[in-house]
Amino acid sequence: MCYQLVSIANREGRHAMTMADLDESLGQVLARETPPMERFWHEFCREPACRDCVEQVLAGEPPTDRAALRRLLDNGYVVADGARVRLRVPLFEDWLRRYRDGA
């Protein structure tokens, strides 16, 4: 993302960045730099129980499959955040929300 922000600043000759610039860089990263996220979704989460667990996490629901949740926790993909579970890396969450169905 930093590379994308610097590219925007250089292209437009600016030093100050805006939230719109951040959104643009995020969109570029999500569209192009996806191998880790694709690997997570297509390889690590190839089992339906894992995908269902991730879907529940994305929906803010408590995961029902304890084994899938334990695997996600043990591998550091999700973390407990108070009473709920969330994805550790917000970029993964953004990518999954946008591309998981068509990825």
PDB file of C-alpha atoms in Angstrom:
ATOM      1  CA  MET A   1       0.000   0.000   0.000  1.00  0.00           C
ATOM      2  CA  CYS A   2       2.853   2.353   0.788  1.00  0.00           C
ATOM      3  CA  TYR A   3       4.243   1.841  -2.699  1.00  0.00           C
ATOM      4  CA  GLN A   4       0.854   2.717  -4.171  1.00  0.00           C
ATOM      5  CA  LEU A   5       0.584   5.855  -2.016  1.00  0.00           C
ATOM      6  CA  VAL A   6       4.061   7.013  -3.056  1.00  0.00           C
ATOM      7  CA  SER A   7       3.173   6.366  -6.690  1.00  0.00           C
ATOM      8  CA  ILE A   8       0.054   8.519  -6.367  1.00  0.00           C
ATOM      9  CA  ALA A   9       2.022  11.303  -4.672  1.00  0.00           C
ATOM     10  CA  ASN A  10       4.752  11.210  -7.330  1.00  0.00           C
ATOM     11  CA  ARG A  11       2.288  11.064 -10.199  1.00  0.00           C
ATOM     12  CA  GLU A  12       0.369  14.065  -8.887  1.00  0.00           C
ATOM     13  CA  GLY A  13       3.324  15.967  -7.428  1.00  0.00           C
ATOM     14  CA  ARG A  14       1.840  16.096  -3.931  1.00  0.00           C
ATOM     15  CA  HIS A  15       3.204  15.555  -0.435  1.00  0.00           C
ATOM     16  CA  ALA A  16      -0.074  15.431   1.488  1.00  0.00           C
ATOM     17  CA  MET A  17      -2.212  12.339   1.032  1.00  0.00           C
ATOM     18  CA  THR A  18      -5.960  12.083   1.529  1.00  0.00           C
ATOM     19  CA  MET A  19      -8.348   9.323   2.546  1.00  0.00           C
ATOM     20  CA  ALA A  20      -9.340   9.093  -1.127  1.00  0.00           C
ATOM     21  CA  ASP A  21      -5.689   8.330  -1.930  1.00  0.00           C
ATOM     22  CA  LEU A  22      -5.671   5.631   0.728  1.00  0.00           C
ATOM     23  CA  ASP A  23      -8.861   4.131  -0.706  1.00  0.00           C
ATOM     24  CA  GLU A  24      -7.359   4.165  -4.207  1.00  0.00           C
ATOM     25  CA  SER A  25      -4.173   2.457  -3.014  1.00  0.00           C
ATOM     26  CA  LEU A  26      -6.175  -0.136  -1.095  1.00  0.00           C
ATOM     27  CA  GLY A  27      -8.218  -0.909  -4.191  1.00  0.00           C
ATOM     28  CA  GLN A  28      -5.046  -1.366  -6.238  1.00  0.00           C
ATOM     29  CA  VAL A  29      -3.509  -3.656  -3.631  1.00  0.00           C
ATOM     30  CA  LEU A  30      -6.659  -5.759  -3.335  1.00  0.00           C
ATOM     31  CA  ALA A  31      -6.918  -6.094  -7.088  1.00  0.00           C
ATOM     32  CA  ARG A  32      -3.248  -6.951  -7.726  1.00  0.00           C
ATOM     33  CA  GLU A  33      -1.335  -8.131  -4.663  1.00  0.00           C
ATOM     34  CA  THR A  34      -3.466 -11.103  -3.724  1.00  0.00           C
ATOM     35  CA  PRO A  35      -1.324 -14.286  -3.642  1.00  0.00           C
ATOM     36  CA  PRO A  36      -1.292 -14.568   0.179  1.00  0.00           C
ATOM     37  CA  MET A  37      -5.034 -14.001   0.376  1.00  0.00           C
ATOM     38  CA  GLU A  38      -5.756 -16.361  -2.496  1.00  0.00           C
ATOM     39  CA  ARG A  39      -3.548 -19.009  -0.890  1.00  0.00           C
ATOM     40  CA  PHE A  40      -5.402 -18.575   2.405  1.00  0.00           C
ATOM     41  CA  TRP A  41      -8.842 -18.877   0.794  1.00  0.00           C
ATOM     42  CA  HIS A  42      -8.135 -21.554  -1.850  1.00  0.00           C
ATOM     43  CA  GLU A  43      -5.610 -23.730  -0.019  1.00  0.00           C
ATOM     44  CA  PHE A  44      -5.808 -23.213   3.734  1.00  0.00           C
ATOM     45  CA  CYS A  45      -9.624 -22.849   3.694  1.00  0.00           C
ATOM     46  CA  ARG A  46     -10.408 -25.419   1.036  1.00  0.00           C
ATOM     47  CA  GLU A  47     -12.514 -27.423   3.524  1.00  0.00           C
ATOM     48  CA  PRO A  48     -16.143 -26.269   3.838  1.00  0.00           C
ATOM     49  CA  ALA A  49     -15.892 -26.159   7.647  1.00  0.00           C
ATOM     50  CA  CYS A  50     -13.065 -23.619   7.437  1.00  0.00           C
ATOM     51  CA  ARG A  51     -14.884 -21.491   4.888  1.00  0.00           C
ATOM     52  CA  ASP A  52     -18.085 -21.611   6.940  1.00  0.00           C
ATOM     53  CA  CYS A  53     -16.113 -20.535  10.013  1.00  0.00           C
ATOM     54  CA  VAL A  54     -14.570 -17.604   8.132  1.00  0.00           C
ATOM     55  CA  GLU A  55     -18.006 -16.623   6.811  1.00  0.00           C
ATOM     56  CA  GLN A  56     -19.323 -16.557  10.377  1.00  0.00           C
ATOM     57  CA  VAL A  57     -16.383 -14.426  11.499  1.00  0.00           C
ATOM     58  CA  LEU A  58     -16.983 -11.980   8.637  1.00  0.00           C
ATOM     59  CA  ALA A  59     -20.656 -11.778   9.615  1.00  0.00           C
ATOM     60  CA  GLY A  60     -19.740 -11.053  13.245  1.00  0.00           C
ATOM     61  CA  GLU A  61     -21.295 -14.329  14.358  1.00  0.00           C
ATOM     62  CA  PRO A  62     -19.713 -16.760  16.810  1.00  0.00           C
ATOM     63  CA  PRO A  63     -18.135 -19.667  14.885  1.00  0.00           C
ATOM     64  CA  THR A  64     -19.928 -22.959  15.439  1.00  0.00           C
ATOM     65  CA  ASP A  65     -17.207 -25.394  14.330  1.00  0.00           C
ATOM     66  CA  ARG A  66     -14.692 -25.520  17.177  1.00  0.00           C
ATOM     67  CA  ALA A  67     -12.112 -27.540  15.215  1.00  0.00           C
ATOM     68  CA  ALA A  68     -12.095 -25.066  12.306  1.00  0.00           C
ATOM     69  CA  LEU A  69     -11.909 -22.143  14.717  1.00  0.00           C
ATOM     70  CA  ARG A  70      -9.012 -23.751  16.611  1.00  0.00           C
ATOM     71  CA  ARG A  71      -7.126 -24.284  13.336  1.00  0.00           C
ATOM     72  CA  LEU A  72      -7.641 -20.630  12.328  1.00  0.00           C
ATOM     73  CA  LEU A  73      -6.561 -19.449  15.794  1.00  0.00           C
ATOM     74  CA  ASP A  74      -3.536 -21.768  15.942  1.00  0.00           C
ATOM     75  CA  ASN A  75      -2.329 -20.528  12.554  1.00  0.00           C
ATOM     76  CA  GLY A  76      -2.861 -16.884  13.489  1.00  0.00           C
ATOM     77  CA  TYR A  77      -5.500 -16.043  10.895  1.00  0.00           C
ATOM     78  CA  VAL A  78      -8.071 -15.022  13.491  1.00  0.00           C
ATOM     79  CA  VAL A  79      -7.825 -13.534  16.970  1.00  0.00           C
ATOM     80  CA  ALA A  80     -10.187 -13.213  19.882  1.00  0.00           C
ATOM     81  CA  ASP A  81     -11.286  -9.607  20.281  1.00  0.00           C
ATOM     82  CA  GLY A  82     -13.222  -9.555  23.511  1.00  0.00           C
ATOM     83  CA  ALA A  83     -16.256 -11.785  23.077  1.00  0.00           C
ATOM     84  CA  ARG A  84     -15.944 -11.955  19.294  1.00  0.00           C
ATOM     85  CA  VAL A  85     -13.460 -13.368  16.814  1.00  0.00           C
ATOM     86  CA  ARG A  86     -12.030 -11.304  13.961  1.00  0.00           C
ATOM     87  CA  LEU A  87      -9.527 -11.788  11.181  1.00  0.00           C
ATOM     88  CA  ARG A  88      -6.082 -10.726  12.332  1.00  0.00           C
ATOM     89  CA  VAL A  89      -5.253  -8.836   9.128  1.00  0.00           C
ATOM     90  CA  PRO A  90      -7.884  -6.296   8.045  1.00  0.00           C
ATOM     91  CA  LEU A  91      -6.586  -6.480   4.468  1.00  0.00           C
ATOM     92  CA  PHE A  92      -7.570 -10.170   4.350  1.00  0.00           C
ATOM     93  CA  GLU A  93     -11.037  -9.224   5.570  1.00  0.00           C
ATOM     94  CA  ASP A  94     -11.387  -6.551   2.877  1.00  0.00           C
ATOM     95  CA  TRP A  95     -10.203  -8.946   0.168  1.00  0.00           C
ATOM     96  CA  LEU A  96     -12.547 -11.706   1.314  1.00  0.00           C
ATOM     97  CA  ARG A  97     -15.520  -9.359   1.409  1.00  0.00           C
ATOM     98  CA  ARG A  98     -14.813  -8.247  -2.177  1.00  0.00           C
ATOM     99  CA  TYR A  99     -13.429 -11.305  -3.956  1.00  0.00           C
ATOM    100  CA  ARG A 100     -14.083 -14.581  -2.139  1.00  0.00           C
ATOM    101  CA  ASP A 101     -17.048 -15.553  -4.302  1.00  0.00           C
ATOM    102  CA  GLY A 102     -15.360 -14.841  -7.617  1.00  0.00           C
ATOM    103  CA  ALA A 103     -11.768 -15.484  -6.636  1.00  0.00           C
TER     104      ALA A 103
END
